GROMACS .gro file of C-alpha atoms in nm:
model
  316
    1UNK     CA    1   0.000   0.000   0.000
    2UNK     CA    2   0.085   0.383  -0.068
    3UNK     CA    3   0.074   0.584   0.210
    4UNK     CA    4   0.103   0.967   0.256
    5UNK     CA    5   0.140   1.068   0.573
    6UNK     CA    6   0.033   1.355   0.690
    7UNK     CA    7   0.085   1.572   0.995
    8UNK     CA    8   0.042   1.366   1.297
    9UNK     CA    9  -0.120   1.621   1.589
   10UNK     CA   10  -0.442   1.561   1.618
   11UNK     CA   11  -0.605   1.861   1.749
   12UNK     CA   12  -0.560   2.011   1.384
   13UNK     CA   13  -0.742   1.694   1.171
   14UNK     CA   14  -0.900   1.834   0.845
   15UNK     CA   15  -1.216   1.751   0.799
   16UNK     CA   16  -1.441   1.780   0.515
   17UNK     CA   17  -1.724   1.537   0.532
   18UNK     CA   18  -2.111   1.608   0.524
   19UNK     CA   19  -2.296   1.668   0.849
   20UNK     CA   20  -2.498   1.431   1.031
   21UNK     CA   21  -2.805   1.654   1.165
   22UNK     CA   22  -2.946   1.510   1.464
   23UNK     CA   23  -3.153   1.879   1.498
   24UNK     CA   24  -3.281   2.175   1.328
   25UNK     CA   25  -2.972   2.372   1.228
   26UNK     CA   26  -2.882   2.689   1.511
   27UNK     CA   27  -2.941   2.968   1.320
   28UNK     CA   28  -2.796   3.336   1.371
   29UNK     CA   29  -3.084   3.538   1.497
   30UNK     CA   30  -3.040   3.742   1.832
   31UNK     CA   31  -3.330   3.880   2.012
   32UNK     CA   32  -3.483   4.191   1.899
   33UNK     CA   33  -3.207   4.145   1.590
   34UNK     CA   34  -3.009   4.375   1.767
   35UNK     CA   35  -2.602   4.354   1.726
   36UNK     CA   36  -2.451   4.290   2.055
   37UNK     CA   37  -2.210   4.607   2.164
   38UNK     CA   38  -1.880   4.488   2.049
   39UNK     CA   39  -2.003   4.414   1.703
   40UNK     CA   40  -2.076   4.686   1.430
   41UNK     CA   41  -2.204   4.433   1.118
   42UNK     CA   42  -2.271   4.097   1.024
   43UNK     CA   43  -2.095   3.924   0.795
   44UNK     CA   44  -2.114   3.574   0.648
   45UNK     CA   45  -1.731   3.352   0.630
   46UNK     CA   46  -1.624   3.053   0.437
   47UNK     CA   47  -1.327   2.834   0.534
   48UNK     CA   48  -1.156   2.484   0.450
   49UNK     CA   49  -1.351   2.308   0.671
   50UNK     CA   50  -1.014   2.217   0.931
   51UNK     CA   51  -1.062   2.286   1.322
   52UNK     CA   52  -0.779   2.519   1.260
   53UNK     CA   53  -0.969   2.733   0.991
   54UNK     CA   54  -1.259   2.775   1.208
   55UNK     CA   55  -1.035   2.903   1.498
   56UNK     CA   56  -0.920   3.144   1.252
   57UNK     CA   57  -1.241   3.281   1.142
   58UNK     CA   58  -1.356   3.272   1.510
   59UNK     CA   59  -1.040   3.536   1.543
   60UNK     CA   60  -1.150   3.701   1.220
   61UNK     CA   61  -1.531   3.772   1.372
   62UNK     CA   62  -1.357   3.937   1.655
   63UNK     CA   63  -1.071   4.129   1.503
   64UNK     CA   64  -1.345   4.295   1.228
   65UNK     CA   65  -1.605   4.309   1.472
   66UNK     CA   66  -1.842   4.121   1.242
   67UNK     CA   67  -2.104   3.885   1.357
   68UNK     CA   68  -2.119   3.553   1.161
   69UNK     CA   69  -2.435   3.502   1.014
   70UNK     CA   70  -2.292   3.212   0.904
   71UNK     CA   71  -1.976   3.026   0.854
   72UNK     CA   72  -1.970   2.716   0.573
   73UNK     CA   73  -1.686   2.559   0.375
   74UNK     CA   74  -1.574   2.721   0.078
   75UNK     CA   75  -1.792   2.696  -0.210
   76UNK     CA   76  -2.080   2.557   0.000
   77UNK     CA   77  -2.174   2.880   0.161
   78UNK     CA   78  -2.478   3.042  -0.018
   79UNK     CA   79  -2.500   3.443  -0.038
   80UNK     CA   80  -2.711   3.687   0.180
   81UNK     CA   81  -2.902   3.981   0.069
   82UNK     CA   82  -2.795   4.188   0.358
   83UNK     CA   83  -2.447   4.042   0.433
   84UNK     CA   84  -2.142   4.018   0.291
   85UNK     CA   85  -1.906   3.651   0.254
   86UNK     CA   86  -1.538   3.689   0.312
   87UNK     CA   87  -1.321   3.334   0.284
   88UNK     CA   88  -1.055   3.331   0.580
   89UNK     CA   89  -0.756   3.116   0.506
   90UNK     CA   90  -0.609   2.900   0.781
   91UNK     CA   91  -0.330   3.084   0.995
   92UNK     CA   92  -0.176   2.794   1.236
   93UNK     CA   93  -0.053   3.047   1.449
   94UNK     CA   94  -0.319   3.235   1.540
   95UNK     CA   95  -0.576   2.956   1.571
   96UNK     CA   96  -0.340   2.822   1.887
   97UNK     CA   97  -0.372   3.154   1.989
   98UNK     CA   98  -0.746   3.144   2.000
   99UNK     CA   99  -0.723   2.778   2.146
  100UNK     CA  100  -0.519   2.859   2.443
  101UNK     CA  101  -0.706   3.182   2.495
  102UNK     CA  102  -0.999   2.980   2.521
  103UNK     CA  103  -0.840   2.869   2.916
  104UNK     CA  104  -0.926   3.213   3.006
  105UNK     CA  105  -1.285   3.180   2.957
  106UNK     CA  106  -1.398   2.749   3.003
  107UNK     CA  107  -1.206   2.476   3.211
  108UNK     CA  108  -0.996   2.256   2.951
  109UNK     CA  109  -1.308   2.003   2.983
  110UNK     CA  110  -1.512   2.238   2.842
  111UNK     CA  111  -1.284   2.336   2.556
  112UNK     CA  112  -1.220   1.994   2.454
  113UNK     CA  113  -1.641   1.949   2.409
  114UNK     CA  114  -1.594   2.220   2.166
  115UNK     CA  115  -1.352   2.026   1.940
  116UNK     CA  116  -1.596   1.721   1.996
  117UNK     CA  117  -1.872   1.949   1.884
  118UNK     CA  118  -1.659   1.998   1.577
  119UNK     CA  119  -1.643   1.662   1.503
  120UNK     CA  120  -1.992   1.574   1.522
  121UNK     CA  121  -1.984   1.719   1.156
  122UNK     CA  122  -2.359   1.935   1.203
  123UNK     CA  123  -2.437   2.133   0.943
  124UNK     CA  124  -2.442   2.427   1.214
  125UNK     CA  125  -2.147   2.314   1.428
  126UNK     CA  126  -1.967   2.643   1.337
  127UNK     CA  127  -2.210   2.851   1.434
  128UNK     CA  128  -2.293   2.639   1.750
  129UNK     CA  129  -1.881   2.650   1.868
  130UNK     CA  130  -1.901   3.076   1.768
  131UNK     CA  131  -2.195   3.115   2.034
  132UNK     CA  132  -2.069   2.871   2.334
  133UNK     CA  133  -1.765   3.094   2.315
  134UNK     CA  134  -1.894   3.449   2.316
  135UNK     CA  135  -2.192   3.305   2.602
  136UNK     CA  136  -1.891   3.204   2.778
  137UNK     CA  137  -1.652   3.576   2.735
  138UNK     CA  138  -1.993   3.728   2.815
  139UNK     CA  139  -2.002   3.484   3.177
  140UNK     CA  140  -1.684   3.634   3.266
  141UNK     CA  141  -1.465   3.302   3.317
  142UNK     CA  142  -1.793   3.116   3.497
  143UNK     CA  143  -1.795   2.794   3.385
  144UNK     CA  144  -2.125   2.755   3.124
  145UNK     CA  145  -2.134   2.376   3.106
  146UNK     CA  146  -2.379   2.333   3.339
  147UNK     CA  147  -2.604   2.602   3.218
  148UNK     CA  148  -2.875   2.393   3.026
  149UNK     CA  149  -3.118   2.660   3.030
  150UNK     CA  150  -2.940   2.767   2.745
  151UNK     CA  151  -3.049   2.617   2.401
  152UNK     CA  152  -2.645   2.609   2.293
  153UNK     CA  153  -2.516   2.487   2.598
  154UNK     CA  154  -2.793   2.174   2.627
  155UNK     CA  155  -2.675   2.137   2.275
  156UNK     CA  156  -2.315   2.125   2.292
  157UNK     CA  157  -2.404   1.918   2.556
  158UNK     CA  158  -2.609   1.668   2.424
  159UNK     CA  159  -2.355   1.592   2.102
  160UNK     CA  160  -2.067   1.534   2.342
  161UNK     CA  161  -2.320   1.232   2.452
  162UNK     CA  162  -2.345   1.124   2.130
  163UNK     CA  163  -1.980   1.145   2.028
  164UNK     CA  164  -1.870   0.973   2.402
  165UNK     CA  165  -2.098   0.637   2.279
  166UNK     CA  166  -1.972   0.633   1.933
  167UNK     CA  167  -1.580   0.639   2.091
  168UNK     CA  168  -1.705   0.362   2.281
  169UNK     CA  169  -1.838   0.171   2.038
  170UNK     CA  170  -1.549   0.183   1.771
  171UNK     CA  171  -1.307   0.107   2.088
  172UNK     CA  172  -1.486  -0.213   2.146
  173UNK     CA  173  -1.666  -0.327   1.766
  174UNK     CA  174  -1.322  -0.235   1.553
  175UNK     CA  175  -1.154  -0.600   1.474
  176UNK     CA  176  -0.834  -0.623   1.278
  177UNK     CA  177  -0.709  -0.840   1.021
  178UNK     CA  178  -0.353  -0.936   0.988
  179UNK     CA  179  -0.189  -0.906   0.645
  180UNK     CA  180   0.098  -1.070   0.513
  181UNK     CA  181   0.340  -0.826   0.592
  182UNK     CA  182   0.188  -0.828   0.973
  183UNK     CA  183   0.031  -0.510   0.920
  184UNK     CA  184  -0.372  -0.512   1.107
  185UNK     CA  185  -0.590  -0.331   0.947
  186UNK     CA  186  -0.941  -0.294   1.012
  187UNK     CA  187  -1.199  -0.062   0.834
  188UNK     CA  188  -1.475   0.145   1.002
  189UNK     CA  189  -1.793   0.415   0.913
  190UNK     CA  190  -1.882   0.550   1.211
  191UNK     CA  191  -2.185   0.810   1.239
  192UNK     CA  192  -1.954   1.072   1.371
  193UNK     CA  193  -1.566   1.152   1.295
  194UNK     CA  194  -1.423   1.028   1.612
  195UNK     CA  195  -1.105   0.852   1.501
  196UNK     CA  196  -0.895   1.148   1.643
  197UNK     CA  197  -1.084   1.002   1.977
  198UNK     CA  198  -1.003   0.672   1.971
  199UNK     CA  199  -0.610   0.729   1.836
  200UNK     CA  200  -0.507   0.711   2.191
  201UNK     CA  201  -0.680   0.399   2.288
  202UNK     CA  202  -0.572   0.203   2.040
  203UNK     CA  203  -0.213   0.319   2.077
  204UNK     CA  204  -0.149   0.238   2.407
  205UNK     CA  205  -0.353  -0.074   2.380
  206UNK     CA  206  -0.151  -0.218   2.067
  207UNK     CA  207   0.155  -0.054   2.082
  208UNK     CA  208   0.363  -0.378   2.070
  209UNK     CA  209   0.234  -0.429   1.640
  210UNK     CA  210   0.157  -0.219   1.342
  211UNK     CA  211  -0.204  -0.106   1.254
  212UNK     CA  212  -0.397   0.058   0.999
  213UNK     CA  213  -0.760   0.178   1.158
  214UNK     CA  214  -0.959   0.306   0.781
  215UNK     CA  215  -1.256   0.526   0.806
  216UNK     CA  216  -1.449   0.443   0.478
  217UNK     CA  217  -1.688   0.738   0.539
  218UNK     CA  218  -1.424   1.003   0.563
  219UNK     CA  219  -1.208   0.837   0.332
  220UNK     CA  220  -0.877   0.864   0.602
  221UNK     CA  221  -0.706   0.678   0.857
  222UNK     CA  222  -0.479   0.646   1.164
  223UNK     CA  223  -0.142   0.453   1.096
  224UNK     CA  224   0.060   0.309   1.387
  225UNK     CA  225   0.442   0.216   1.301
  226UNK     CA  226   0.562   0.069   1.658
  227UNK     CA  227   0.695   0.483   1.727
  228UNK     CA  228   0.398   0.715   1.676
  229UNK     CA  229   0.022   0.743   1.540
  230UNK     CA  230   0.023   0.929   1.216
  231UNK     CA  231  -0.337   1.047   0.987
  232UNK     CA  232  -0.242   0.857   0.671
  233UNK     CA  233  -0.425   0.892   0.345
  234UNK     CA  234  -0.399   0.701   0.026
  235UNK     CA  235  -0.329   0.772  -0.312
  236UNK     CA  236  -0.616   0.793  -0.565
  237UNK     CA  237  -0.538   0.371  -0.671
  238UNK     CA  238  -0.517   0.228  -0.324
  239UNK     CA  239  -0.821   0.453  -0.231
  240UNK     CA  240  -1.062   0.317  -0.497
  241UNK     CA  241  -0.919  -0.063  -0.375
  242UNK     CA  242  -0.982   0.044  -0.035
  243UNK     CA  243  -1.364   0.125  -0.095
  244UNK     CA  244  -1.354  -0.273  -0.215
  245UNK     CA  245  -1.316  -0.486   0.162
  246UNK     CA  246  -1.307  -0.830  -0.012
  247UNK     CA  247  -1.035  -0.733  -0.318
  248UNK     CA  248  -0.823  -0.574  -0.005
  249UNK     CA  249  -0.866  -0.887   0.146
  250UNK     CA  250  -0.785  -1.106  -0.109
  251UNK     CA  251  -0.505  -0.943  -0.208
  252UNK     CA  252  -0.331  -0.878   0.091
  253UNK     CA  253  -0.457  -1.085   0.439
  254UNK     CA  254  -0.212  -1.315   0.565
  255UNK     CA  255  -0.293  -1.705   0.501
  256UNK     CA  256  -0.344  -1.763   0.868
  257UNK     CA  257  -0.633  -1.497   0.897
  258UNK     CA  258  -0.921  -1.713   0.791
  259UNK     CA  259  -0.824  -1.976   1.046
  260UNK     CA  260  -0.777  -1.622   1.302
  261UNK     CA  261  -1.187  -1.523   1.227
  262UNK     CA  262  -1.323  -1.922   1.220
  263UNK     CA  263  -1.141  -1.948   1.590
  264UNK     CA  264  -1.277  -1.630   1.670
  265UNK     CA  265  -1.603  -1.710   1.540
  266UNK     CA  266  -1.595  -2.023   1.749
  267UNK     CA  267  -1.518  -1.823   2.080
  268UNK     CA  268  -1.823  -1.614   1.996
  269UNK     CA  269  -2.045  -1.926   1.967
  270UNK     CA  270  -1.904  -2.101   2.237
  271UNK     CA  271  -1.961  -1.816   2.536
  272UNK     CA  272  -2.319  -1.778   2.377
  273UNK     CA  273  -2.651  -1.868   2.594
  274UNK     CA  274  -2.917  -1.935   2.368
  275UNK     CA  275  -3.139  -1.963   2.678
  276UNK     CA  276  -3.082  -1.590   2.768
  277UNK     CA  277  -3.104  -1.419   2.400
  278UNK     CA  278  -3.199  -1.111   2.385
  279UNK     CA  279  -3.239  -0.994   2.033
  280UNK     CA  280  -3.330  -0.611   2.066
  281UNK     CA  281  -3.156  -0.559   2.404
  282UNK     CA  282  -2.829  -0.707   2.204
  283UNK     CA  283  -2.894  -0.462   1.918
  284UNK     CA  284  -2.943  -0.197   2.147
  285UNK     CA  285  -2.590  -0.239   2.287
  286UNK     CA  286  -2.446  -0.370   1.929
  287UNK     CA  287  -2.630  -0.145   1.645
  288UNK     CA  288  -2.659  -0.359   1.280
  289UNK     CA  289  -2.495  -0.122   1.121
  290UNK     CA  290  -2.195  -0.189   1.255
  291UNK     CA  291  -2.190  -0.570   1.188
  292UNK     CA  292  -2.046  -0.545   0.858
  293UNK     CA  293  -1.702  -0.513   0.975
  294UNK     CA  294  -1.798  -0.740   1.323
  295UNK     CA  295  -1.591  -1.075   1.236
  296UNK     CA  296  -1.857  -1.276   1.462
  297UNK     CA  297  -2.137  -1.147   1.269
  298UNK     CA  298  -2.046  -1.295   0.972
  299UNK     CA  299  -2.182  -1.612   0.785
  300UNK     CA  300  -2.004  -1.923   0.929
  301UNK     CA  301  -1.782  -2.170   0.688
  302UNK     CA  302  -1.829  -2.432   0.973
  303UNK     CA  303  -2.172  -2.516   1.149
  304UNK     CA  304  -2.206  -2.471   1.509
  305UNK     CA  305  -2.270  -2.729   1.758
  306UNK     CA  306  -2.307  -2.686   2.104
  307UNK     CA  307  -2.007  -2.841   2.326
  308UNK     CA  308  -2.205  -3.168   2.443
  309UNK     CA  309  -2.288  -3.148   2.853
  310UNK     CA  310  -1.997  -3.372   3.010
  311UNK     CA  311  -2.246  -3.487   3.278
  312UNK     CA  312  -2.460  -3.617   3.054
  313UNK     CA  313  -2.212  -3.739   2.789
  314UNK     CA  314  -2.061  -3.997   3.102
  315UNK     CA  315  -2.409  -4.075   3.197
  316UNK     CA  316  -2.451  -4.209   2.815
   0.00000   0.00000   0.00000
């Protein structure tokens, strides 16, 4: 496989995928429609769609004194009658200004729910990040968290939920595959973007073998060489094998594998209580979307039979 590594901290992932909505959009509409005092216009900004970038503009909104009626990657944002749409390119340096700035206003709890909220990938996450932050300069360094009164705050809130459970899940549904040249690999959609989440996990977990963990939705991945986790992507042939699991199987699993998944498959039967099956409390806790990439959940090359009571096996 090609890989092209790119840079490996983690706090400044590009992202560029499609949001998930889970509710109606936060829109930019203050009370009365009044400007708060330390803003003169509003203004709408476009970006490239990196946690950086939107630091930037946040910077940008401040610095101009414009109030962002709304903020959208570049060429996705659609024009206002009443509002003008500047693109901000990424400055590195001033978004960890705005990042450690952030301490003065929210405990570092609080500011890491904001990247979360980022990587929930809602169409209005922008917007929802711009007003935690100016609720919480306009608090005076009170922490806000707790403030669910506040349609943002419950909000912000309520994703961090949602992006907690899908960490959880992908730390305990991913399964690898070992290829020839002992790389494991395993391959992953999840609803939200949470590999950044899970990098440390897995790191300190397996950090004794190489590992490739693929998001197929977002079209990148985290890479492992025994030293350091690096955000890999591929080139544009490996990329359009990659969207293939079987021919990336075939091509490349190590011959021992199969035997790996019909052992594993086994262990999975074997611990099983028919007597106590639970069909939607085990979906519940394992959603069927994930069982596509779940090597227990797929179709058996041997039958299973129950290991035979010993008891009664004597008594025959």
């Amino acid at each position: 496989m090609s890989l092209s590594l790119k840079k490996p901290r983690i706090t400044s992932l590009q992202r560029r995928a499609p949001g998930l909505p889970a509710r109606p959009a936060v829109t930019s509409l203050r009370p009365g429609g009044a400007l708060p005092p330390s803003f003169d216009a509003a203004a709408r900004f476009t970006y490239d769609g990196s946690f950086d970038g939107l630091l930037t503009v946040l910077l940008t909104c401040w610095q101009t004194r414009r109030w962002p009626e709304a903020i959208a990657l570049e060429g996705a944002a659609q024009g206002g009658l009443f509002s003008e749409t500047h693109f901000v390119p990424t400055d590195e340096a001033q978004a960890r200004r705005v990042w450690e700035g952030l301490l003065k206003h929210m405990p570092a709890e609080a500011r890491t729910n904001l990247y979360k909220t980022f990587l929930s990938e809602r169409p209005d996450r922008e917007l929802l990040i711009f007003r935690y932050v100016q609720l919480a300069i306009a608090a005076g360094g009170q922490d806000i968290s707790e403030h669910f009164a506040d349609d943002t705050v419950r909000t912000v809130a309520e994703i961090n939920k949602q992006l907690f459970r899908e960490k959880h899940r992908m730390e305990a549904f991913v399964r690898f595959e070992r290829t020839q040249d002992g790389l494991f690999h395993a391959s992953i959609e999840p609803d939200f973007d949470v590999l950044p989440l899970i990098a440390e996990h897995f790191t300190k977990r397996y950090a004794d073998q190489r590992w490739l963990i693929f998001d197929r939705r977002r079209r990148y991945g985290l890479y492992y060489d025994l030293q350091r986790t690096d955000v890999v992507s591929f080139d544009a042939a490996v990329d359009a094998v990659a969207s293939d699991t079987s021919a990336v199987s075939a091509a490349v699993l190590d011959e021992r594998e199969p035997l790996f998944q019909v052992l594993w498959q086994a262990y999975f039967d074997h611990v099983n209580i028919p007597e106590r099956k639970n069909v939607k409390l085990h979906r519940r806790h394992m959603p069927k979307r994930y069982w596509r990439y779940l090597t227990e959940k797929q179709p058996r090359e041997r039958q299973f039979r129950p290991i035979a009571n010993k008891n009664g096996a004597a008594q025959g």
